[in-house]
Short mmCIF file of C-alpha atoms in Angstrom, two decimals:
data_model
loop_
_atom_site.label_atom_id
_atom_site.label_comp_id
_atom_site.label_asym_id
_atom_site.label_seq_id
_atom_site.Cartn_x
_atom_site.Cartn_y
_atom_site.Cartn_z
CA UNK X 52 -0.55 -0.08 -0.34
CA UNK X 53 1.49 3.18 -0.76
CA UNK X 54 1.92 5.96 2.09
CA UNK X 55 -0.19 8.01 2.39
CA UNK X 56 1.04 12.02 1.29
CA UNK X 57 1.37 15.87 3.14
CA UNK X 58 2.35 18.58 1.36
CA UNK X 59 3.70 20.59 4.23
CA UNK X 60 3.56 24.69 3.11
CA UNK X 61 5.63 27.33 4.70
CA UNK X 62 7.45 30.77 3.91
CA UNK X 63 8.84 30.42 7.50
CA UNK X 64 12.02 26.81 8.54
CA UNK X 65 10.67 26.29 11.58
CA UNK X 66 7.11 25.82 10.75
CA UNK X 67 8.00 23.49 8.12
CA UNK X 68 10.43 21.67 11.08
CA UNK X 69 8.07 21.60 13.51
CA UNK X 70 5.73 19.71 11.13
CA UNK X 71 7.22 17.72 9.91
CA UNK X 72 8.63 16.30 12.96
CA UNK X 73 4.60 15.77 14.34
CA UNK X 74 3.79 14.04 11.10
CA UNK X 75 6.93 12.16 10.35
CA UNK X 76 6.74 9.74 12.67
CA UNK X 77 2.77 8.44 11.65
CA UNK X 78 4.95 7.38 8.94
CA UNK X 79 2.91 9.82 6.26
CA UNK X 80 5.39 10.67 3.49
CA UNK X 81 5.93 14.40 3.31
CA UNK X 82 6.24 16.79 0.39
CA UNK X 83 7.76 21.07 0.83
CA UNK X 84 6.53 24.23 -0.44
CA UNK X 85 7.97 27.92 0.94
CA UNK X 86 5.23 30.25 -0.95
CA UNK X 87 1.78 29.13 -2.85
CA UNK X 88 3.14 28.93 -6.81
CA UNK X 89 5.38 25.74 -5.75
CA UNK X 90 2.46 24.37 -3.55
CA UNK X 91 0.60 24.74 -6.61
CA UNK X 92 2.72 22.98 -8.45
CA UNK X 93 3.75 20.10 -6.40
CA UNK X 94 0.15 19.21 -5.66
CA UNK X 95 -0.82 18.92 -9.31
CA UNK X 96 2.40 16.65 -9.70
CA UNK X 97 2.12 14.77 -7.25
CA UNK X 98 -1.65 14.52 -6.22
CA UNK X 99 -1.09 14.56 -2.01
CA UNK X 100 -3.62 13.21 0.04
CA UNK X 101 -3.62 17.03 2.11
CA UNK X 102 -2.15 19.59 2.09
CA UNK X 103 -0.99 21.98 5.21
CA UNK X 104 -1.15 25.51 3.77
CA UNK X 105 -0.08 28.56 5.11
CA UNK X 106 -1.93 31.69 4.92
CA UNK X 107 0.99 34.59 4.86
CA UNK X 108 3.00 33.73 2.82
CA UNK X 109 5.41 36.00 -0.53
CA UNK X 110 4.69 35.22 -3.86
CA UNK X 111 1.43 33.52 -3.14
CA UNK X 112 -0.47 33.36 -0.34
CA UNK X 113 -2.49 30.82 1.24
CA UNK X 114 -6.30 31.92 0.51
CA UNK X 115 -5.43 32.52 -3.08
CA UNK X 116 -3.64 29.52 -3.69
CA UNK X 117 -6.12 27.47 -1.85
CA UNK X 118 -8.39 29.16 -4.28
CA UNK X 119 -6.02 28.85 -7.22
CA UNK X 120 -6.25 25.34 -5.79
CA UNK X 121 -10.21 24.47 -6.25
CA UNK X 122 -10.28 25.93 -9.18
CA UNK X 123 -8.01 22.90 -10.62
CA UNK X 124 -9.87 19.77 -11.45
CA UNK X 125 -6.72 17.56 -10.50
CA UNK X 126 -6.96 18.66 -6.99
CA UNK X 127 -10.21 20.64 -6.26
CA UNK X 128 -10.61 17.30 -4.45
CA UNK X 129 -7.91 17.09 -1.87
CA UNK X 130 -8.56 18.41 1.49
CA UNK X 131 -7.12 21.24 2.62
CA UNK X 132 -5.66 22.45 5.90
CA UNK X 133 -4.94 25.79 6.43
CA UNK X 134 -2.25 27.49 8.97
CA UNK X 135 -3.34 30.59 10.35
CA UNK X 136 -1.28 32.77 13.20
CA UNK X 137 -5.49 34.41 12.90
CA UNK X 138 -7.87 33.30 14.89
CA UNK X 139 -10.10 36.21 14.46
CA UNK X 140 -13.87 34.91 12.81
CA UNK X 141 -13.23 37.16 9.79
CA UNK X 142 -9.91 35.55 9.77
CA UNK X 143 -11.25 32.05 9.55
CA UNK X 144 -13.69 32.94 7.81
CA UNK X 145 -11.88 34.43 4.40
CA UNK X 146 -10.65 30.48 4.33
CA UNK X 147 -13.92 28.68 4.52
CA UNK X 148 -14.33 31.22 1.75
CA UNK X 149 -11.58 30.05 -0.49
CA UNK X 150 -12.46 26.50 0.34
CA UNK X 151 -10.61 24.73 2.96
CA UNK X 152 -11.87 22.01 4.58
CA UNK X 153 -10.07 23.00 8.29
CA UNK X 154 -8.48 25.79 9.82
CA UNK X 155 -5.12 25.55 12.13
CA UNK X 156 -3.78 28.41 14.11
CA UNK X 157 -0.37 29.40 15.06
CA UNK X 158 1.23 28.47 17.59
CA UNK X 159 -0.12 25.17 16.60
CA UNK X 160 -0.62 22.14 18.74
CA UNK X 161 0.49 19.24 18.39
CA UNK X 162 -2.24 16.64 19.62
CA UNK X 163 -4.29 18.96 17.23
CA UNK X 164 -2.39 18.88 14.33
CA UNK X 165 -2.74 15.04 14.52
CA UNK X 166 -6.19 15.37 15.18
CA UNK X 167 -7.09 17.60 12.74
CA UNK X 168 -4.90 15.32 9.23
CA UNK X 169 -6.38 12.11 10.92
CA UNK X 170 -9.96 13.04 10.55
CA UNK X 171 -9.13 14.98 7.44
CA UNK X 172 -7.30 11.71 6.06
CA UNK X 173 -9.93 9.40 7.28
CA UNK X 174 -12.50 11.56 5.29
CA UNK X 175 -10.58 11.49 1.71
CA UNK X 176 -10.44 7.54 2.53
CA UNK X 177 -13.96 7.43 2.47
CA UNK X 178 -14.43 9.00 -0.28
CA UNK X 179 -12.29 7.74 -2.57
CA UNK X 180 -13.53 4.41 -1.70
CA UNK E 219 -78.08 -58.84 36.01
CA UNK E 220 -77.07 -62.60 38.06
CA UNK E 221 -79.82 -63.87 39.83
CA UNK E 222 -78.45 -63.35 43.44
CA UNK E 223 -77.92 -59.31 42.88
CA UNK E 224 -81.44 -59.60 40.81
CA UNK E 225 -82.97 -60.89 44.08
CA UNK E 226 -80.97 -58.25 46.09
CA UNK E 227 -83.24 -54.75 47.03
CA UNK E 228 -81.95 -52.40 44.73
CA UNK E 229 -80.79 -49.73 47.15
CA UNK E 230 -78.05 -52.10 48.65
CA UNK E 231 -76.93 -52.32 44.60
CA UNK E 232 -76.86 -49.12 43.96
CA UNK E 233 -75.28 -48.47 47.85
CA UNK E 234 -72.96 -51.02 47.20
CA UNK E 235 -71.72 -48.97 43.45
CA UNK E 236 -71.34 -46.11 45.19
CA UNK E 237 -69.24 -46.93 48.24
CA UNK E 238 -67.24 -48.30 45.15
CA UNK E 239 -67.37 -45.38 43.37
CA UNK E 240 -66.48 -43.17 46.69
CA UNK E 241 -63.32 -45.54 47.29
CA UNK E 242 -62.30 -45.37 43.15
CA UNK E 243 -62.62 -41.52 43.88
CA UNK E 244 -60.40 -41.66 46.99
CA UNK E 245 -57.98 -43.77 45.45
CA UNK E 246 -57.71 -41.40 42.55
CA UNK E 247 -57.97 -38.07 44.53
CA UNK E 248 -54.63 -39.61 47.10
CA UNK E 249 -53.10 -40.69 43.76
CA UNK E 250 -53.98 -36.65 42.43
CA UNK E 251 -52.49 -35.37 45.81
CA UNK E 252 -49.70 -37.41 45.62
CA UNK E 253 -48.43 -36.15 42.08
CA UNK E 254 -49.56 -32.44 43.58
CA UNK E 255 -47.24 -32.59 46.95
CA UNK E 256 -44.48 -33.96 43.72
CA UNK E 257 -44.86 -31.51 41.27
CA UNK E 258 -44.87 -29.13 44.29
CA UNK E 259 -41.68 -30.29 45.27
CA UNK E 260 -40.39 -30.34 41.73
CA UNK E 261 -41.89 -27.08 41.39
CA UNK E 262 -40.34 -25.43 44.19
CA UNK E 263 -36.89 -27.41 43.58
CA UNK E 264 -36.42 -25.34 40.25
CA UNK E 265 -37.63 -22.08 41.21
CA UNK E 266 -34.86 -22.23 44.33
CA UNK E 267 -32.36 -24.08 41.21
CA UNK E 268 -33.96 -20.73 38.82
CA UNK E 269 -33.55 -18.01 41.76
CA UNK E 270 -29.57 -19.67 42.48
CA UNK E 271 -28.66 -19.50 38.83
CA UNK E 272 -30.96 -16.32 38.07
CA UNK E 273 -28.30 -14.56 41.45
CA UNK E 274 -24.90 -16.84 39.78
CA UNK E 275 -26.01 -14.38 36.43
CA UNK E 276 -26.36 -11.68 38.41
CA UNK E 277 -22.81 -11.40 40.30
CA UNK E 278 -21.82 -12.80 37.06
CA UNK E 279 -22.81 -9.55 36.03
CA UNK E 280 -21.91 -7.02 38.14
CA UNK E 281 -18.21 -8.67 38.17
CA UNK E 282 -18.55 -7.61 34.26
CA UNK E 283 -20.01 -4.71 34.90
CA UNK E 284 -17.13 -3.93 36.93
CA UNK E 285 -14.31 -4.98 34.86
CA UNK E 286 -15.45 -3.35 32.03
CA UNK E 287 -15.85 -0.16 34.26
CA UNK E 288 -12.62 -0.54 35.15
CA UNK E 289 -11.09 -1.45 31.45
CA UNK E 290 -12.95 1.67 30.85
CA UNK E 291 -10.84 3.68 33.44
CA UNK E 292 -7.89 2.11 32.76
CA UNK E 293 -8.60 2.99 28.91
CA UNK E 294 -9.14 6.76 29.74
CA UNK E 295 -5.77 6.75 31.70
CA UNK E 296 -4.23 5.68 29.19
CA UNK E 297 -5.43 8.10 26.18
CA UNK E 298 -5.04 10.17 29.28
CA UNK E 299 -1.49 9.43 28.97
CA UNK E 300 -0.67 9.41 25.55
CA UNK E 301 -1.95 13.18 24.97
CA UNK E 302 0.65 13.94 28.19
CA UNK E 303 2.93 12.11 26.69
CA UNK E 304 2.39 13.26 22.84
CA UNK E 305 1.82 17.02 24.18
CA UNK E 306 5.17 16.72 25.85
CA UNK E 307 7.10 14.76 22.63
CA UNK E 308 5.48 18.35 20.48
CA UNK E 309 7.11 21.09 23.31
CA UNK E 310 10.33 19.04 23.31
CA UNK E 311 10.21 19.13 19.37
CA UNK E 312 9.31 22.50 19.90
CA UNK E 313 12.87 22.71 21.64
CA UNK E 314 14.74 21.16 19.77
CA UNK E 315 13.56 23.13 16.49
CA UNK E 316 14.23 26.85 18.29
CA UNK E 317 17.24 25.52 19.08
CA UNK E 318 18.20 24.19 15.85
CA UNK E 319 16.95 26.87 14.06
CA UNK E 320 19.38 29.27 16.29
CA UNK E 321 22.13 27.53 16.04
CA UNK E 322 22.26 26.89 12.11
CA UNK E 323 23.13 30.15 11.33
CA UNK E 324 26.39 32.34 12.07
CA UNK E 325 24.84 35.47 9.75
CA UNK E 326 23.68 37.86 11.76
CA UNK E 327 20.05 38.78 9.49
CA UNK E 328 19.56 34.73 10.19
CA UNK E 329 19.82 34.92 13.45
CA UNK E 330 16.98 37.51 14.12
CA UNK E 331 14.65 35.69 11.74
CA UNK E 332 14.84 32.80 13.36
CA UNK E 333 14.55 34.57 16.76
CA UNK E 334 11.02 36.69 15.50
CA UNK E 335 10.21 33.16 14.13
CA UNK E 336 10.28 30.96 16.96
CA UNK E 337 8.52 33.95 18.70
CA UNK E 338 6.06 34.41 16.07
CA UNK E 339 5.39 30.60 15.78
CA UNK E 340 6.37 28.65 18.53
CA UNK E 341 5.49 31.55 21.06
CA UNK E 342 2.09 32.79 20.04
CA UNK E 343 3.23 36.40 19.82
CA UNK E 344 3.06 39.70 17.15
CA UNK E 345 3.83 42.03 19.38
CA UNK E 346 6.91 42.11 20.20
CA UNK E 347 11.16 43.25 19.81
CA UNK E 348 14.61 41.96 19.97
CA UNK E 349 17.63 44.52 21.88
CA UNK E 350 20.75 44.46 21.56
CA UNK E 351 22.78 45.87 24.29
CA UNK E 352 25.34 48.85 24.08
CA UNK E 353 27.70 47.92 26.88
CA UNK E 354 29.76 51.23 27.36
CA UNK E 355 26.09 53.13 27.81
CA UNK E 356 23.69 49.90 28.39
CA UNK E 357 21.72 51.79 26.55
CA UNK E 358 18.93 49.06 24.62
CA UNK E 359 18.68 49.27 20.59
CA UNK E 360 15.99 47.48 18.94
CA UNK E 361 17.78 45.62 16.28
CA UNK E 362 14.17 43.50 15.19
CA UNK E 363 10.65 43.69 15.79
CA UNK E 364 7.17 42.85 15.08
CA UNK E 365 4.08 44.79 15.71
CA UNK E 366 5.68 47.60 17.33
CA UNK E 367 6.09 51.38 17.25
CA UNK E 368 9.97 51.08 16.40
CA UNK E 369 10.26 54.68 16.68
CA UNK E 370 8.77 54.21 20.93
CA UNK E 371 11.14 51.15 20.74
CA UNK E 372 14.12 52.13 19.11
CA UNK E 373 16.43 53.11 22.17
CA UNK E 374 15.67 52.39 25.46
CA UNK E 375 17.37 53.29 28.74
CA UNK E 376 18.19 51.77 31.95
CA UNK E 377 15.90 53.14 34.19
CA UNK E 378 13.88 55.70 32.42
CA UNK E 379 10.78 53.92 32.96
CA UNK E 380 9.86 50.53 35.43
CA UNK E 381 8.88 48.95 32.42
CA UNK E 382 13.10 49.72 30.68
CA UNK E 383 13.97 49.22 34.05
CA UNK E 384 13.00 45.10 34.39
CA UNK E 385 13.97 44.84 30.03
CA UNK E 386 17.68 45.75 31.49
CA UNK E 387 17.75 44.18 34.51
CA UNK E 388 19.06 40.85 33.25
CA UNK E 389 16.69 38.64 35.02
CA UNK E 390 13.59 36.78 33.65
CA UNK E 391 10.54 38.52 34.00
CA UNK E 392 7.10 37.08 33.74
CA UNK E 393 3.88 38.97 34.54
CA UNK E 394 1.85 37.68 36.86
CA UNK E 395 -1.19 36.98 35.18
CA UNK E 396 -3.68 37.88 38.00
CA UNK E 397 -1.77 41.41 37.65
CA UNK E 398 -1.02 42.36 34.93
CA UNK E 399 2.17 44.55 33.59
CA UNK E 400 1.11 47.71 32.01
CA UNK E 401 3.39 47.39 28.94
CA UNK E 402 5.09 44.39 29.03
CA UNK E 403 4.25 40.64 28.56
CA UNK E 404 7.73 39.22 29.26
CA UNK E 405 11.40 40.42 29.17
CA UNK E 406 13.80 38.08 28.29
CA UNK E 407 17.48 38.45 28.83
CA UNK E 408 20.04 37.38 26.17
CA UNK E 409 23.48 37.12 28.72
CA UNK E 410 27.03 35.81 28.40
CA UNK E 411 29.13 34.96 30.31
CA UNK E 412 26.77 36.85 33.14
CA UNK E 413 26.91 39.83 30.79
CA UNK E 414 23.33 41.32 29.57
CA UNK E 415 23.65 41.72 25.18
CA UNK E 416 20.29 42.47 24.55
CA UNK E 417 16.89 41.33 25.39
CA UNK E 418 13.84 39.41 23.69
CA UNK E 419 10.64 41.76 25.50
CA UNK E 420 6.92 40.74 24.30
CA UNK E 421 4.28 43.49 24.82
CA UNK E 422 1.24 40.76 24.09
CA UNK E 423 0.32 37.08 22.50
CA UNK E 424 -1.50 36.56 19.37
CA UNK E 425 -5.41 38.05 19.92
CA UNK E 426 -6.63 33.49 21.07
CA UNK E 427 -3.87 32.94 23.37
CA UNK E 428 -5.06 34.23 25.92
CA UNK E 429 -2.34 32.94 28.54
CA UNK E 430 1.84 32.06 28.76
CA UNK E 431 1.79 27.91 29.09
CA UNK E 432 4.75 25.61 30.20
CA UNK E 433 6.12 25.63 27.44
CA UNK E 434 6.71 29.20 26.53
CA UNK E 435 8.26 28.85 30.14
CA UNK E 436 10.87 26.84 28.47
CA UNK E 437 11.12 28.50 25.06
CA UNK E 438 12.27 31.15 27.03
CA UNK E 439 15.32 29.90 28.42
CA UNK E 440 16.26 27.98 25.49
CA UNK E 441 16.02 31.54 24.12
CA UNK E 442 18.06 32.89 26.55
CA UNK E 443 20.35 30.25 26.44
CA UNK E 444 20.81 29.93 22.98
CA UNK E 445 19.50 33.33 21.76
CA UNK E 446 22.00 35.25 23.37
CA UNK E 447 25.34 32.66 21.84
CA UNK E 448 24.21 32.86 18.16
CA UNK E 449 23.99 36.64 18.61
CA UNK E 450 27.06 36.94 19.44
CA UNK E 451 28.43 34.49 17.32
CA UNK E 452 26.66 35.95 14.40
CA UNK E 453 27.81 39.78 15.63
CA UNK E 454 31.48 38.23 15.53
CA UNK E 455 31.03 36.78 12.42
CA UNK E 456 30.39 39.80 10.98
CA UNK E 457 33.49 41.88 12.62
CA UNK E 458 35.42 39.36 10.98
CA UNK E 459 33.35 39.86 7.53
CA UNK E 460 33.86 43.37 7.59
CA UNK E 461 37.42 43.20 8.70
CA UNK E 462 38.45 41.31 5.34
CA UNK E 463 36.33 43.22 3.30
CA UNK E 464 39.06 46.36 4.49
CA UNK E 465 41.69 46.40 1.45
CA UNK E 466 45.13 46.61 3.36
#
């Protein structure tokens, strides 16, 4: 059986490293990108099972990347977990509006991250089954 | 009817038959009474057996119920322990990441970026400043910041305000959540060999983070130790590069 793949997208090496630490032990294959453009390239090329997408990034931010991923037929179905420093309702609303499936706020709580990733992976598995 | 019987009076015959019939009835009654007694005894025995069996079943059910609740409680304890270990593992990973980022470069800009990233992403603040101390005057000069008025914080002189005094004291300051100190949440001294070379001052947390947590205090300790050395090394490196670039 193929390993489940997660695309981690963040311009912060600190966050990428932290996410890798949290998720690598669960056996996922992890891909990384540092902005929205790179994220779309990886998503089209590898069709990951889940994308963790930071909101504020150079070149192309997470909200725009999310909208574009939803518009592409080959990536439209991929669950997207938005990672944001903003927990205010309007920021969360903007995330939902862009088409993300769920969101998590920084600083990231590892347990919360693992729960959300497992839950989105389970939904994705059910849909593909 | 035989001859003798025909000669007997009819009444005698009827009486005799009646007596025979009554005897038969009494015998039959006796038999039925014995059967009823047997059935009653069987019924009582079976009833006792059923009661015993039911009691045994109830005891067994009670035992199983107790075991189930023990297993559920054990399961809850394991789940809580698992969550706690997972959290500790996450906290340790954060400390490792912070330490790794601080020690992975000697470029001053990179070190300052790492400090910023740690404060934003691991502590959860977007109102902070990283200051360097001028050894001659003791003034704190803003090296990098996020979300604060850079002009207002450009240079802080020791003793000017209570806040500046706390920041230049060389000791870790964390405001008491019950008695918040206005304008300063935490001041992390960057000491090297007992000398204060800088300070990370945190003025507020992200809106969705209500208070500092225990892992944040550990991050403060780590920053105090590693950020000071990283910043010192970066400054040395910058001075060395500048020295080399001066034509002989």
